[in-house]
Coordinates of C-alpha atoms in Angstrom, one line a residue:
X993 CA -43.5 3.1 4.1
X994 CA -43.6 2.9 0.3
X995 CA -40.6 -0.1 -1.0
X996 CA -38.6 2.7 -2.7
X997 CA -37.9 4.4 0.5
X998 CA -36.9 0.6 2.1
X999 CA -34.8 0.3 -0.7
X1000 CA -32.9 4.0 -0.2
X1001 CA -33.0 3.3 3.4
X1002 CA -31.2 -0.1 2.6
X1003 CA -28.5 1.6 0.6
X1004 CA -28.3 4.7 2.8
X1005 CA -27.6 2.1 5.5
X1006 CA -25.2 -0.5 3.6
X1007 CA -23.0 3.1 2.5
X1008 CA -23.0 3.8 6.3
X1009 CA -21.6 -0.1 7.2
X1010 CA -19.2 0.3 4.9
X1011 CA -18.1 3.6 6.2
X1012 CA -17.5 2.0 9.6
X1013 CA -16.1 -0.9 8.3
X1014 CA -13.5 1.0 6.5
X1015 CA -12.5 3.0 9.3
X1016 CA -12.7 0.1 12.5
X1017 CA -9.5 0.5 13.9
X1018 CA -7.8 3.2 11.8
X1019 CA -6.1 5.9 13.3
X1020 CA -6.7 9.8 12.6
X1021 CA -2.7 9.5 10.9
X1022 CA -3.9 6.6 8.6
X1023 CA -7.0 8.3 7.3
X1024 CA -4.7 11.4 6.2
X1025 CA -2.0 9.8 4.6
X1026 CA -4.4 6.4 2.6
X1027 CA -5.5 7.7 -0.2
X1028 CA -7.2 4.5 -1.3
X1029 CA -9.4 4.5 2.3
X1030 CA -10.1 8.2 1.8
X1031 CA -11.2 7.7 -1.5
X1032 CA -13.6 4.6 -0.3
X1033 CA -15.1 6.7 2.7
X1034 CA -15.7 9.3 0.4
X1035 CA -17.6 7.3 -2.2
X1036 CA -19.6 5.9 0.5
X1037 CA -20.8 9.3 2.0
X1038 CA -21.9 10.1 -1.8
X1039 CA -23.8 7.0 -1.9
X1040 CA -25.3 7.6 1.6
X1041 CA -26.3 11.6 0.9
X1042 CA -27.5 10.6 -2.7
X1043 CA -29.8 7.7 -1.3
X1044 CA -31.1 10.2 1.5
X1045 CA -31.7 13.0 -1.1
X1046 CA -34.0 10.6 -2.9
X1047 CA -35.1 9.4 -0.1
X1048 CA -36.5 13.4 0.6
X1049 CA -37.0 13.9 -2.6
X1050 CA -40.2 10.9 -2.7
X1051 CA -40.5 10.5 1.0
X1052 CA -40.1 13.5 3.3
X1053 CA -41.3 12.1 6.2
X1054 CA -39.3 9.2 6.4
X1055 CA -36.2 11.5 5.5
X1056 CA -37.3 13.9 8.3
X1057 CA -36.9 11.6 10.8
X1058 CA -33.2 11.1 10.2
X1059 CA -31.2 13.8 12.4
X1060 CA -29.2 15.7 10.7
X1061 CA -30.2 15.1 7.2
X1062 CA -29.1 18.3 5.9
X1063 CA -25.4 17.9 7.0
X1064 CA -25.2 14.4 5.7
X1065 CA -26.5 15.8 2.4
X1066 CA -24.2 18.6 2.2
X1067 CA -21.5 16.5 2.8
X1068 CA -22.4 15.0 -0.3
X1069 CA -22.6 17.7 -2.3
X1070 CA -19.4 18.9 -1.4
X1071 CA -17.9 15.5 -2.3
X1072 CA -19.4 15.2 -5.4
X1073 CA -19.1 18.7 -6.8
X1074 CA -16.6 20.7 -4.7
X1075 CA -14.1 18.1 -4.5
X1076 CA -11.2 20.3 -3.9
X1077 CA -12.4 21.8 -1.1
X1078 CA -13.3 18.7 0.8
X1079 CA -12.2 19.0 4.5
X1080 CA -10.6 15.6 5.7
X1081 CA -10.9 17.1 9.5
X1082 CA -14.4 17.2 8.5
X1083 CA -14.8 13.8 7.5
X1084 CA -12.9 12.2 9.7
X1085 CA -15.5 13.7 12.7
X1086 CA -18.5 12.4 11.1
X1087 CA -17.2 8.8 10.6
X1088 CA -16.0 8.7 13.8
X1089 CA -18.5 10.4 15.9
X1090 CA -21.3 10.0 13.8
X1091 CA -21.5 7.0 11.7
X1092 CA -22.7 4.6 14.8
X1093 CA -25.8 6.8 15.6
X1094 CA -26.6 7.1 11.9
X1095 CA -26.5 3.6 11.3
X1096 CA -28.8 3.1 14.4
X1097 CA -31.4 5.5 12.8
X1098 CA -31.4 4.2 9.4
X1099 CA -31.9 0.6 11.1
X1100 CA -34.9 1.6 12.9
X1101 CA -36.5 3.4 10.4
X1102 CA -35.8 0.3 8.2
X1103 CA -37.1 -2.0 10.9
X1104 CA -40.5 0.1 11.1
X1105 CA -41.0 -0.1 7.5
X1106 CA -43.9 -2.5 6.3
X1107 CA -42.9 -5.6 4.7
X1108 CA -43.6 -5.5 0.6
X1109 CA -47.1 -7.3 0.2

């Protein structure tokens, strides 16, 4: 693995950390009504889909061995350019039932990668 897809793996998997950092121990009620923790979930699932959209965009096969890829990335894109429409039920699934098994993928594929020479 080439160290630009280590490095977008890295910050895919820091964005994901955060995610579930943010959320440990917050209720569905709390998500809806905190702005501020919406706000920081959502700027970490842009930072997560933009990392893996590089990370497609210079490595495919790497990026195609993350499941689900195209969700995460259209999660992004609806954060960053259809904000309005952005559906908190929505989010609230994926960083709850998802996050943990996304951050276990993106640490094993960051494991497997070669150290830099």
């Amino acid at each position: 693995m080439r160290l630009e897809s280590a490095k977008l793996l890295w910050d895919a998997g820091q964005a994901a950390h955060a995610v579930r950092t943010f959320t440990d121990g917050v209720t569905k009620e709390q998500f809806f009504t905190d702005l501020l923790l919406r706000s920081a979930v959502e700027r970490q699932l842009e930072i997560l889909g933009e990392s893996l959209v590089r990370l497609r965009r210079d490595d495919f096969g790497a990026a195609g061995r993350i499941p689900e890829l195209h969700k995460i990335i259209g999660m992004r894109n609806v954060i960053a350019h259809e904000y309005g429409d952005i559906d908190y039920e929505t989010v609230w699934v994926a960083v709850t039932r998802y996050i943990g098994p996304l951050i276990s993928d993106l640490d094993r594929l960051l494991a497997e990668a070669d150290p830099p020479n």
